[in-house]
Coordinates of N, CA and C and ligand atoms in Angstrom, one line a residue:
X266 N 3.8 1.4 -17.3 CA 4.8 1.0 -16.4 C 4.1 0.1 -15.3
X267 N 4.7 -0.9 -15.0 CA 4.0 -2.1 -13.7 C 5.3 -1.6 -12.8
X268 N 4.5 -1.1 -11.5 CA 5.3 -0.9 -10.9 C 4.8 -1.6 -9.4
X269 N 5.8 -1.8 -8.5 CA 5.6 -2.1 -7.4 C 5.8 -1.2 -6.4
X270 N 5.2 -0.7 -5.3 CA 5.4 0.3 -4.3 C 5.6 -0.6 -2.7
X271 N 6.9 -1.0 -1.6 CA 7.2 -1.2 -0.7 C 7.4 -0.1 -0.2
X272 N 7.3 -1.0 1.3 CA 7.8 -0.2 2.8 C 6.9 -0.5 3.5
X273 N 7.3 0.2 5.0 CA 6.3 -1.0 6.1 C 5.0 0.1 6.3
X274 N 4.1 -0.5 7.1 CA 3.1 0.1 7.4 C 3.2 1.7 7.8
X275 N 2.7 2.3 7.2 CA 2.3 4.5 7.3 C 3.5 5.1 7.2
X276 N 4.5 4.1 5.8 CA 5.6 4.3 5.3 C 5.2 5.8 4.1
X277 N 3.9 5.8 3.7 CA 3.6 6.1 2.4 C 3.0 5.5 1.0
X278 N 3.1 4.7 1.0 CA 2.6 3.6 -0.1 C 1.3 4.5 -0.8
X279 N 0.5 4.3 0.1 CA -1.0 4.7 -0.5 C -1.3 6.1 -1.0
X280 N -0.4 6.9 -0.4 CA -0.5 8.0 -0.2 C 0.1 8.7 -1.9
X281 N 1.2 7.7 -2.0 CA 2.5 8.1 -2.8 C 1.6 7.4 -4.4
X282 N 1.3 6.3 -3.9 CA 0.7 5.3 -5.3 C -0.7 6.2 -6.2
X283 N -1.4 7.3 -5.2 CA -2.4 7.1 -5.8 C -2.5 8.7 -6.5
X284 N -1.4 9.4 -6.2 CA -1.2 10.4 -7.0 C 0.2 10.1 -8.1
X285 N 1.2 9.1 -7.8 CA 1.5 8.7 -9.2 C 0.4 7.6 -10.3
X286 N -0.3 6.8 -9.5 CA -1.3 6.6 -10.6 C -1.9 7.7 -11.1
X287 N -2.6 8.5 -10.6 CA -3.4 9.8 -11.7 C -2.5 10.2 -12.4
X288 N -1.3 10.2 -12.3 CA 0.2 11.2 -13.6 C 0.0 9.8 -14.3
X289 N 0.1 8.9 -14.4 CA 0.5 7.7 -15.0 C -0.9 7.3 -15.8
X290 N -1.8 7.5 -15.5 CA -3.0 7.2 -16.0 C -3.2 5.6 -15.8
X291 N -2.6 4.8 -15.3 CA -2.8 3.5 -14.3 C -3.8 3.4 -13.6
X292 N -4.3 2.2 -13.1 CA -4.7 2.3 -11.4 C -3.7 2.1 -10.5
X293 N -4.1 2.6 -9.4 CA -3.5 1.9 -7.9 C -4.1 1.1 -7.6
X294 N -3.5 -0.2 -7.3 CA -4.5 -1.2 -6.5 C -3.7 -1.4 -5.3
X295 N -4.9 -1.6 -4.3 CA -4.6 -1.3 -3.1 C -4.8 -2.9 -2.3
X296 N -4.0 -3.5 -2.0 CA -4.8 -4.9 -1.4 C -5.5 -4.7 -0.5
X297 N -5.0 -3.8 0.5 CA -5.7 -3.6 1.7 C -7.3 -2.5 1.4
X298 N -7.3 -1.9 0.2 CA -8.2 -1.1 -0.2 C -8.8 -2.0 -0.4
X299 N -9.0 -3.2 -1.6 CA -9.7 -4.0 -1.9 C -10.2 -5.2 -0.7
X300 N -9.4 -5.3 0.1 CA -10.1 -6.2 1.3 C -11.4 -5.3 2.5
X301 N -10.5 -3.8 2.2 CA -11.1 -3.0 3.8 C -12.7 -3.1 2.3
X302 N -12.9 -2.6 1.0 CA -14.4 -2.7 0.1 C -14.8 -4.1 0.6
X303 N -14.4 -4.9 0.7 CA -15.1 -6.4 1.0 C -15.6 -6.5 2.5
X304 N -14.9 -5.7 3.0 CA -15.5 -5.6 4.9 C -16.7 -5.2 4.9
X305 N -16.8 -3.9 4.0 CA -17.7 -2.9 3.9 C -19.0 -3.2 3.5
X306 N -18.8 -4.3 2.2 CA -19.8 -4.5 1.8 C -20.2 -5.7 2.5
X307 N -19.7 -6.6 3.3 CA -20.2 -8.3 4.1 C -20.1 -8.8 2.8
X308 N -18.9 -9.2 2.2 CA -18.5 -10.3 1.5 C -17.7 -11.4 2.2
X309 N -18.3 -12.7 1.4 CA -17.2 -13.7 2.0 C -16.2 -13.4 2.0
X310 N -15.1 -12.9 1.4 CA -14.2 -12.2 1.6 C -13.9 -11.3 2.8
X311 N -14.7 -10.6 2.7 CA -14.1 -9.8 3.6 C -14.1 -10.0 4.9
X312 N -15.6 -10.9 5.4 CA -15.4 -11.7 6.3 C -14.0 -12.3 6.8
X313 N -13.9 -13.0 6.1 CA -12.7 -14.1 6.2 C -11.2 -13.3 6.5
X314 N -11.0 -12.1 5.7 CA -10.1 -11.6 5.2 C -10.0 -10.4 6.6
X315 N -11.1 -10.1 6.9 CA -11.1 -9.3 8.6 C -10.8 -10.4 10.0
X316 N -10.5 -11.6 9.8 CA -10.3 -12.1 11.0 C -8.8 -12.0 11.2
X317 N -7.6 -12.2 10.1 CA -6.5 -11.2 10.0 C -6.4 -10.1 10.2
X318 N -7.0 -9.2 9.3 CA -7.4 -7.6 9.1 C -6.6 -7.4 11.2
X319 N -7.9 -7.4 11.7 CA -8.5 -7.1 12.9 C -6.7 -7.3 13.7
X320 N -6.2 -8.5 13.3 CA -5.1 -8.6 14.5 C -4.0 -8.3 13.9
X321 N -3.6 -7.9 13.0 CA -2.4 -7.3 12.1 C -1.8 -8.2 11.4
X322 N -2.4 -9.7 11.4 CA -1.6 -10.8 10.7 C -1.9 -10.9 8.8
X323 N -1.4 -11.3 8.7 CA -1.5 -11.3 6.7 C -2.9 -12.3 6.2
X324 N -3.5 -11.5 5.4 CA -4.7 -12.7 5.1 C -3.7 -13.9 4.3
X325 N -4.4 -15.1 4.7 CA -3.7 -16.4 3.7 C -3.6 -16.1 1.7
X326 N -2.4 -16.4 1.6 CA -2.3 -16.3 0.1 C -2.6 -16.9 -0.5
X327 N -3.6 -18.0 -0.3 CA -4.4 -18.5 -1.5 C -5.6 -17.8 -1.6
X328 N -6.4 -16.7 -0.6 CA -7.4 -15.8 -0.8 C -6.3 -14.7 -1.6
X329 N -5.9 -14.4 -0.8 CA -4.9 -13.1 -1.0 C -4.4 -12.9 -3.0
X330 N -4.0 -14.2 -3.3 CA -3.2 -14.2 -4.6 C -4.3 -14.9 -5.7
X331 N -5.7 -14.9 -5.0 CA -7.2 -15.4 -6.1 C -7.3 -14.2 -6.1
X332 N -7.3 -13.1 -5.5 CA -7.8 -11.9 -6.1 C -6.7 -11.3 -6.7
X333 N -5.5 -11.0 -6.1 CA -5.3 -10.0 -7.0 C -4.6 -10.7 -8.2
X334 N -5.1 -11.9 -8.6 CA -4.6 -12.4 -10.2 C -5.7 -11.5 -10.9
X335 N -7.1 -12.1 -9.9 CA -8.3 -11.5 -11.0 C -8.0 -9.8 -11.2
X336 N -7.5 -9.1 -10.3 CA -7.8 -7.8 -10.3 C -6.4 -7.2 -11.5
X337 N -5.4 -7.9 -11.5 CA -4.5 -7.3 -12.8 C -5.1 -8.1 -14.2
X338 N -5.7 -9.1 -14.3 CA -6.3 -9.3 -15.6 C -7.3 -8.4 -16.3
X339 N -8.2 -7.4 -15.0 CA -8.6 -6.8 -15.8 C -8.5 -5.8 -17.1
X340 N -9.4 -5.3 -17.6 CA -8.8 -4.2 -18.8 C -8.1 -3.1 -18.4
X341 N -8.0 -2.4 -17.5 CA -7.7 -1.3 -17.0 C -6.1 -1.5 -16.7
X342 N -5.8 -2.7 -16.4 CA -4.5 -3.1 -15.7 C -3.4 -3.2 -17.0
X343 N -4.2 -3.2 -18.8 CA -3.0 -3.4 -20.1 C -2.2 -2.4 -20.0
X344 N -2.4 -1.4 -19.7 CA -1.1 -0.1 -19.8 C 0.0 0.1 -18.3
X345 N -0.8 -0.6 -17.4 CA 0.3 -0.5 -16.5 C -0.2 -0.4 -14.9
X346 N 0.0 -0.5 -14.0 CA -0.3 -0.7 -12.6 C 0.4 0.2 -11.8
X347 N 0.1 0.5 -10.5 CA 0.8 0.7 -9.3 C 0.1 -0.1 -8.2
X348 N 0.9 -1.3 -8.0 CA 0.7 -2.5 -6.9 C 0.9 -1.8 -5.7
X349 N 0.1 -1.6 -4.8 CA 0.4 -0.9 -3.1 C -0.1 -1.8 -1.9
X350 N 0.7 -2.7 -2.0 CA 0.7 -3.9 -0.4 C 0.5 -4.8 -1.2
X351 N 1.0 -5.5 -1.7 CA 1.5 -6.9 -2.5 C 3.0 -6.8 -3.5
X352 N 4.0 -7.7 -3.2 CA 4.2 -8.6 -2.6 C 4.1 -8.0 -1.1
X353 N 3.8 -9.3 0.1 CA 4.1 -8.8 1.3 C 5.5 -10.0 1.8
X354 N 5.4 -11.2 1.0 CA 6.1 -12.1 1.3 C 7.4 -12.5 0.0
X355 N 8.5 -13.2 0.5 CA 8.7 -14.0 -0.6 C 7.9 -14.8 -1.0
X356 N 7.7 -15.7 -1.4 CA 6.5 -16.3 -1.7 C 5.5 -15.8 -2.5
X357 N 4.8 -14.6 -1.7 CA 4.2 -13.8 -3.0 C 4.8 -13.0 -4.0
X358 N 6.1 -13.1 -3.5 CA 6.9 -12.2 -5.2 C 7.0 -13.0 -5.9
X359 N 7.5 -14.0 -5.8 CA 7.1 -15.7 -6.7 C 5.7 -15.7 -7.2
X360 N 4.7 -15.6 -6.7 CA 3.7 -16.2 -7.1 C 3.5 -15.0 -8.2
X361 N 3.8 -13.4 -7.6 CA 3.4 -12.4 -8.4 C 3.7 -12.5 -9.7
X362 N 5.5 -12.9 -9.6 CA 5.7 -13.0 -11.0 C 5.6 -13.9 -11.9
X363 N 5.1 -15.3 -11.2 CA 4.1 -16.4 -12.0 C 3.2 -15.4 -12.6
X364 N 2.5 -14.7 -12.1 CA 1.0 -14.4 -12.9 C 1.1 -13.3 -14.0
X365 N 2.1 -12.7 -13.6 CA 2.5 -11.5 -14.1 C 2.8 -12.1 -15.5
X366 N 4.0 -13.3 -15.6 CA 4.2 -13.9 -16.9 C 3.3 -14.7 -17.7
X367 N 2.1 -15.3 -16.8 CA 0.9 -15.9 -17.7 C 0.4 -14.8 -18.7
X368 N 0.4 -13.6 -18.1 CA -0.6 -12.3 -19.1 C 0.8 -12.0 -19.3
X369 N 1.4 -12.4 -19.9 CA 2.7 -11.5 -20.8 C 3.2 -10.4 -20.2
X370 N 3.5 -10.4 -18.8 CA 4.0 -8.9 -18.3 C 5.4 -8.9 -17.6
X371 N 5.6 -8.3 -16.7 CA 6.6 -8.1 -15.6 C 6.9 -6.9 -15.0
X372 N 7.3 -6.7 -13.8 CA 7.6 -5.5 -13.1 C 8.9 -4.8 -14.1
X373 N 8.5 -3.8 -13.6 CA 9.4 -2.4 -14.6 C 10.7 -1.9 -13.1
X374 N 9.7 -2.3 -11.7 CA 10.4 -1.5 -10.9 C 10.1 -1.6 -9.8
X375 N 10.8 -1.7 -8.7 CA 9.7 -1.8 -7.2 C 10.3 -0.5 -6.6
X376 N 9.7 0.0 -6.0 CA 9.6 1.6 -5.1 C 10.0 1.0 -3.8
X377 N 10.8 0.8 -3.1 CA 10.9 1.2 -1.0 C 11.0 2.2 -0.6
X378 N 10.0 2.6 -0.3 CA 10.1 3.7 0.6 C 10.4 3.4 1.9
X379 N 11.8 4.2 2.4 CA 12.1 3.9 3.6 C 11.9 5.0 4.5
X380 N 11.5 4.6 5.6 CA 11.3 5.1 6.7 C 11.6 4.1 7.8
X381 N 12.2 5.6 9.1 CA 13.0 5.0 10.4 C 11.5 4.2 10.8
X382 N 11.9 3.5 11.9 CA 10.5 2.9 12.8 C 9.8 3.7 13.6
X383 N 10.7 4.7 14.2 CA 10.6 5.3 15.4 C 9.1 6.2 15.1
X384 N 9.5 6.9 13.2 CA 8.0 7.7 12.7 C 7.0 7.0 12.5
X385 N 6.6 5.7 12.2 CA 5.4 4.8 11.7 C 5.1 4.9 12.6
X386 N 4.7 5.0 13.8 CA 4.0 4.8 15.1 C 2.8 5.7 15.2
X387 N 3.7 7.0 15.1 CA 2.9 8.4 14.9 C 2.5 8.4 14.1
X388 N 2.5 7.8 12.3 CA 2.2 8.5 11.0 C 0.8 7.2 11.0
X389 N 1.0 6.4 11.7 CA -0.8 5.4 11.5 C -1.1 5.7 12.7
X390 N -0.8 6.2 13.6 CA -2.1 6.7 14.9 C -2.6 7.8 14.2
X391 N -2.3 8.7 13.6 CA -2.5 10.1 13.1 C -3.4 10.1 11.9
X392 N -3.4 9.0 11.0 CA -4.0 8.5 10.0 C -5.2 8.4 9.6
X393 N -6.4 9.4 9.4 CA -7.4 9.3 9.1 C -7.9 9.2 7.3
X394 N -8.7 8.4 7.5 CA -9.2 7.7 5.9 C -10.7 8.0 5.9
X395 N -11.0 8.4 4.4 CA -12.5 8.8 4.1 C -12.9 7.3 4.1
X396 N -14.5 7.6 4.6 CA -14.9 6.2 4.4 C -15.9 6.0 3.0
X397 N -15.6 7.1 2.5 CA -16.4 6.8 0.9 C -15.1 6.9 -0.2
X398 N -14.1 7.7 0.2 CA -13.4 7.4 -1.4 C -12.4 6.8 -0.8
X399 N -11.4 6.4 0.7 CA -10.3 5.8 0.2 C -9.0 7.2 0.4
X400 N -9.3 8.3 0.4 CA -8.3 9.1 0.4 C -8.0 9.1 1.7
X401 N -6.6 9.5 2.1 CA -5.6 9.4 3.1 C -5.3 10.3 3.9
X402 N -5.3 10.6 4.6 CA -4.8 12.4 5.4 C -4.3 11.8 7.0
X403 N -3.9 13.0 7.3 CA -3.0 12.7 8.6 C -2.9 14.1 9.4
X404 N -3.5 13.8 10.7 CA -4.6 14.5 11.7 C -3.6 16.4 11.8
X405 N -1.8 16.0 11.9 CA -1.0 16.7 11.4 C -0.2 17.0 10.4
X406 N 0.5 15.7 9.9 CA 1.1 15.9 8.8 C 0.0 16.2 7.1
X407 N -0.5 16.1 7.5 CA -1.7 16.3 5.7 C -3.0 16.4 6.2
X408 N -3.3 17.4 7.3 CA -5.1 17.0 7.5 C -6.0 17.9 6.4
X409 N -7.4 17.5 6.6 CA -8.3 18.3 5.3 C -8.5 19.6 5.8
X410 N -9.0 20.4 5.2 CA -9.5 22.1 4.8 C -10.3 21.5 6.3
X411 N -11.3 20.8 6.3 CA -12.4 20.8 7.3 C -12.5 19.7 8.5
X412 N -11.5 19.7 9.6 CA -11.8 18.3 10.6 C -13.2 17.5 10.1
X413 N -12.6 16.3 9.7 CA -13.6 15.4 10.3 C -14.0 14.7 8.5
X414 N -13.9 15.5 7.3 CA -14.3 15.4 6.1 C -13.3 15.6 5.3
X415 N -13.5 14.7 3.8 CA -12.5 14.3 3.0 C -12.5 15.6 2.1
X416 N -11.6 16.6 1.7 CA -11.5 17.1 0.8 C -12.1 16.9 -1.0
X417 N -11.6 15.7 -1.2 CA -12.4 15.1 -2.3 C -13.7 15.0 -2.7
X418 N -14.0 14.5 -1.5 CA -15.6 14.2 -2.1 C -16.4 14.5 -0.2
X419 N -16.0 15.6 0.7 CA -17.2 15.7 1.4 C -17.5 14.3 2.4
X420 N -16.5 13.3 2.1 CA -17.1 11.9 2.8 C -16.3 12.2 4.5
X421 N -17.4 10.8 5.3 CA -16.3 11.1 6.2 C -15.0 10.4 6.9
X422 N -14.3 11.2 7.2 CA -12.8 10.4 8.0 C -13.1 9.3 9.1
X423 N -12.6 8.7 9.1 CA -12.6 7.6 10.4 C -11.2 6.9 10.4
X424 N -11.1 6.7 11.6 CA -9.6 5.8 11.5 C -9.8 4.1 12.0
X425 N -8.7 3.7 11.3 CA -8.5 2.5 10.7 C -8.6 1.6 11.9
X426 N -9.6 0.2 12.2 CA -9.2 0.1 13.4 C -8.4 -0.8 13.8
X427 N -7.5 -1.0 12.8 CA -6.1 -1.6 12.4 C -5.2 -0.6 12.9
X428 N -5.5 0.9 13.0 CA -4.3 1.6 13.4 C -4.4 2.0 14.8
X429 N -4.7 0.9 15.6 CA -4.2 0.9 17.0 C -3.5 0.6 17.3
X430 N -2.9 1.4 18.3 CA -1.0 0.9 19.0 C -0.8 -0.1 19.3
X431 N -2.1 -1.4 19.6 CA -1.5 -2.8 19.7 C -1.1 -3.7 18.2
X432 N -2.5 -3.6 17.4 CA -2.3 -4.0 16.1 C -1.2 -3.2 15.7
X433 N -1.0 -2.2 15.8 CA 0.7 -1.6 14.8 C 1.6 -2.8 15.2
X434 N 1.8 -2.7 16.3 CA 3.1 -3.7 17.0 C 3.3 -4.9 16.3
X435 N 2.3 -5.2 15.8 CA 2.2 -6.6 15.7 C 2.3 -6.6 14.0
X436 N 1.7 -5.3 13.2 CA 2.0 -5.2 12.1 C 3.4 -4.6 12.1
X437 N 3.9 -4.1 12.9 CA 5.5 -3.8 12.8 C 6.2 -5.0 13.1
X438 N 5.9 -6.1 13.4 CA 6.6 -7.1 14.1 C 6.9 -8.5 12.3
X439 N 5.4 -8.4 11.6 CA 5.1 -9.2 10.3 C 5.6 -8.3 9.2
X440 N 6.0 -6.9 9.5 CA 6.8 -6.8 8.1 C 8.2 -6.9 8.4
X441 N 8.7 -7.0 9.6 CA 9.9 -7.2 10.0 C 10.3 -8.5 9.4
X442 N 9.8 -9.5 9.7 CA 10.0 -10.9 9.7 C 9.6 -11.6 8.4
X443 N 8.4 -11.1 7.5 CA 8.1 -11.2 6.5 C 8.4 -10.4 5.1
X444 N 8.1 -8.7 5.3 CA 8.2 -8.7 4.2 C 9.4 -7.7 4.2
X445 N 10.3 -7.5 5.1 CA 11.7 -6.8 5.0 C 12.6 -7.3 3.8
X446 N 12.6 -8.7 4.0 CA 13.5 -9.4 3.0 C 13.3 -9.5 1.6
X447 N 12.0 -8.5 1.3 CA 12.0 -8.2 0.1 C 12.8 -7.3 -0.6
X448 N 13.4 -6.3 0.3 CA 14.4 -5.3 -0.3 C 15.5 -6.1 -1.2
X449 N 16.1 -6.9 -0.4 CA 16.9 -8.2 -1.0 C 16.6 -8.7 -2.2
X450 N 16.0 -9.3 -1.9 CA 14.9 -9.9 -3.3 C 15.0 -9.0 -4.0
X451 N 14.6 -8.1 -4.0 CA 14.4 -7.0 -5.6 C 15.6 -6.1 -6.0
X452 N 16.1 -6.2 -4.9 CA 17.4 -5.7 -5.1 C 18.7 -6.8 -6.3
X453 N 18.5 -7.6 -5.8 CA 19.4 -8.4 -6.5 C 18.9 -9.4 -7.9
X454 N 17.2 -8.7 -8.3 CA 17.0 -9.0 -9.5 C 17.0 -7.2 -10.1
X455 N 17.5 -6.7 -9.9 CA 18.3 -5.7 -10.3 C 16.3 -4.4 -10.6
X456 N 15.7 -4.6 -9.8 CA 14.3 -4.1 -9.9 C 14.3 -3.0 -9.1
X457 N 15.1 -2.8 -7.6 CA 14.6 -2.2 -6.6 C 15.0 -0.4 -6.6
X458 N 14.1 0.7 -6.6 CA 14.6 2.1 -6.4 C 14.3 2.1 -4.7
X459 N 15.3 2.6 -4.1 CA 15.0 3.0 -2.6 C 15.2 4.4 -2.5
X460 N 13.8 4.8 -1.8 CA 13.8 6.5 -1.8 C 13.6 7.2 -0.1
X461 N 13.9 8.1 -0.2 CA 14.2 8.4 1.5 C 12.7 9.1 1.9
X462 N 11.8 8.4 2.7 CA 10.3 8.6 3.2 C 10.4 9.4 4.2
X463 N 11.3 9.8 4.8 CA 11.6 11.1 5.7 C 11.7 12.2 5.1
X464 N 10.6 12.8 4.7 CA 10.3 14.0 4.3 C 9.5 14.5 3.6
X465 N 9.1 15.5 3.1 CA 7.8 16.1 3.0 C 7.2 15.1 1.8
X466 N 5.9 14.6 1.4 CA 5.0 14.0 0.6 C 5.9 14.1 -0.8
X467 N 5.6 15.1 -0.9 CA 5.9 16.4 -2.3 C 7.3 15.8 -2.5
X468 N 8.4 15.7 -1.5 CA 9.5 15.8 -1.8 C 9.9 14.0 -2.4
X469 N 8.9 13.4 -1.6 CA 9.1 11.7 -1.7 C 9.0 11.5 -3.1
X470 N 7.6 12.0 -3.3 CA 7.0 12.2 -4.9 C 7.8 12.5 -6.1
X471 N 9.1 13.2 -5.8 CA 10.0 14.1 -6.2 C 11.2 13.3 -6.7
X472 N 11.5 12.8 -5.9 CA 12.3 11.7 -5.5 C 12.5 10.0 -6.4
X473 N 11.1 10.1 -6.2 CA 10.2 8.7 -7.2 C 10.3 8.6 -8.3
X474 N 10.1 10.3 -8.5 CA 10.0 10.1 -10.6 C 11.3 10.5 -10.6
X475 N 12.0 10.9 -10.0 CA 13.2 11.0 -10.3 C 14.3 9.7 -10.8
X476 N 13.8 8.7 -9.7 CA 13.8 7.3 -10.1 C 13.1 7.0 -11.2
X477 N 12.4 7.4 -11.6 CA 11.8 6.5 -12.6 C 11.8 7.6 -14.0
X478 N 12.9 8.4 -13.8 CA 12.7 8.7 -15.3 C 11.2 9.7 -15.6
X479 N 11.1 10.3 -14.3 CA 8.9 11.1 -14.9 C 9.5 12.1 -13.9
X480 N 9.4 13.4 -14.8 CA 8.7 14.2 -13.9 C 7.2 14.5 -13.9
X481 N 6.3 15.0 -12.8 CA 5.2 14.5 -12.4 C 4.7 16.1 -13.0
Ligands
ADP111 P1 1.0 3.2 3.9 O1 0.0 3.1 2.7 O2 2.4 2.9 3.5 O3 0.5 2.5 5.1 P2 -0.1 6.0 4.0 O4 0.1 6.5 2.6 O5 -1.5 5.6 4.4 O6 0.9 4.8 4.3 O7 0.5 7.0 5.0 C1 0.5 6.8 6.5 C2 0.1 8.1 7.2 O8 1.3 9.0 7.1 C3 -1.0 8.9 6.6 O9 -1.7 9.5 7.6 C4 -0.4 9.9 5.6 O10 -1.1 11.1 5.5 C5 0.9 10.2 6.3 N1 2.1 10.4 5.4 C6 2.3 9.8 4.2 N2 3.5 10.3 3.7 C7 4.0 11.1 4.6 C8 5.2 12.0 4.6 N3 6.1 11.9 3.6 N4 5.4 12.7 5.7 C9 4.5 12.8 6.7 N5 3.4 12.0 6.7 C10 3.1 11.2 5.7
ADP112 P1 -0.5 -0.8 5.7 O1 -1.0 0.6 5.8 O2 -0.2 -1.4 7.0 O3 0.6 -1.0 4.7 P2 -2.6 -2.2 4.1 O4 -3.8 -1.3 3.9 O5 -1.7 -2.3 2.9 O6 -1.8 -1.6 5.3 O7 -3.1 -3.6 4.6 C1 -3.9 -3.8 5.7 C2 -4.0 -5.2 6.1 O8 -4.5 -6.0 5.0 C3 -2.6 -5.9 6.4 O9 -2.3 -5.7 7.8 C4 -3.0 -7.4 6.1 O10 -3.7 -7.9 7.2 C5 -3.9 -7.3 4.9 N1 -3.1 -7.4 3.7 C6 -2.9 -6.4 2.8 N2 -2.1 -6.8 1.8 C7 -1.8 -8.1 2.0 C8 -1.1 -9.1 1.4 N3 -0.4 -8.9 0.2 N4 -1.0 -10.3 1.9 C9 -1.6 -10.6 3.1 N5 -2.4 -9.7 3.8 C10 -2.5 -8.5 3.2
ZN113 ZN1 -13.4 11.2 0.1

């Protein structure tokens, strides 16, 4: 299944995408996963791609849409994907599904998860991320067995320095204006499931395959 996962920033996306990839046997690709590995490592990339990062604006889509053509060509991506932060624009739903049709594919489905505004505020201040694998937790809604360390692998938490109350504002302000009007869009190529992000993980998850035909 190629699926697409929407909704605005500490809607759930990453959270939701990377335990239906393990049922699915997919990857998740993460754009923002793959840009925050480029920070990490001092790639041109990531360089470039943090002067955005840093102020909540969208990296340019001609970096943005050179990688993730390369990253669905790979082998891993023949049986199926879960895309998490791409499209962010119209524009990039266009371009997505240019590429998508050069390798013979197409979306199966796009996910929105919706959530009020009023919770994203709290759910990315709260938001701590391992800095070795990538896994997600939240300081109260989902924290680990141990403050400070990732259940998974022992790595440690730190938070995003994207998820400050100024940069949210401003990332709440570019999905407003940019990638809201995606619902539209997928809606009326008859693609879009909208599922209600107000409530427990488990129950979103619940919800999802429900839409999609899987129980998990
Ligand atoms: P996104 O990828 O959409 O930005 P995340 O998956 O990183 O969102 O989730 C944002 C924050 O909210 C994380 O700290 C996560 O643990 C928490 N979270 C995710 N889903 C829920 C939920 N259904 N209820 C409460 N908190 C959640
Ligand atoms: P969120 O938790 O807000 O959904 P992501 O981890 O998906 O955040 O993205 C973090 C940042 O990476 C974005 O604020 C943006 O600067 C950049 N980014 C991620 N995906 C894209 C994209 N498709 N186009 C442009 N910029 C992107
Ligand atoms: Zn970890």
């Amino acid at each position: 299944m190629n699926i697409v996962l929407m909704g605005p920033p500490g809607a759930g996306k990453g959270t939701q995408a990377d335990v239906m990839a393990r049922n699915l046997f997919v990857p998740h690709i993460s754009t923002g996963d793959i840009f925050r590995a480029n920070i990490k490592a001092g790639t041109e990339l990531g360089q470039l791609a943090n002067q955005y990062i840093s102020k909540g604006d969208l990296v340019p889509d001609e970096v943005t849409l050179a990688m993730i053509k390369d990253r669905l060509a790979e082998d891993d991506c023949a049986k199926g994907f879960i895309l998490d932060g791409l499209p962010r624009t119209i524009g990039q739903a266009d371009a997505l599904e240019a590429i998508l049709a050069e390798q013979g594919k197409q979306l199966d489905k796009v996910v929105n998860i919706d959530v009020p505004e009023e919770l994203l505020i709290a759910r990315l201040c709260g938001r701590r991320v391992c800095r070795n694998c990538s896994q997600t937790y939240h300081l109260e809604n989902n924290p680990p067995t141990e403050p400070g360390r990732c259940d998974e692998c022992g790595g440690e938490l730190y938070q995003r320095a994207d998820d400050s109350e100024e940069t949210i504002k401003n990332r709440l302000e570019v999905y407003r204006a940019q990638s809201e009007p995606l619902i539209a869009y997928y809606e009326q190529k008859g693609l879009l499931l909208s599922v209600n992000g107000n409530q427990t993980i488990n129950n979103v998850l619940v919800d999802i395959g429900k839409g999609l035909g899987q129980s998990w």
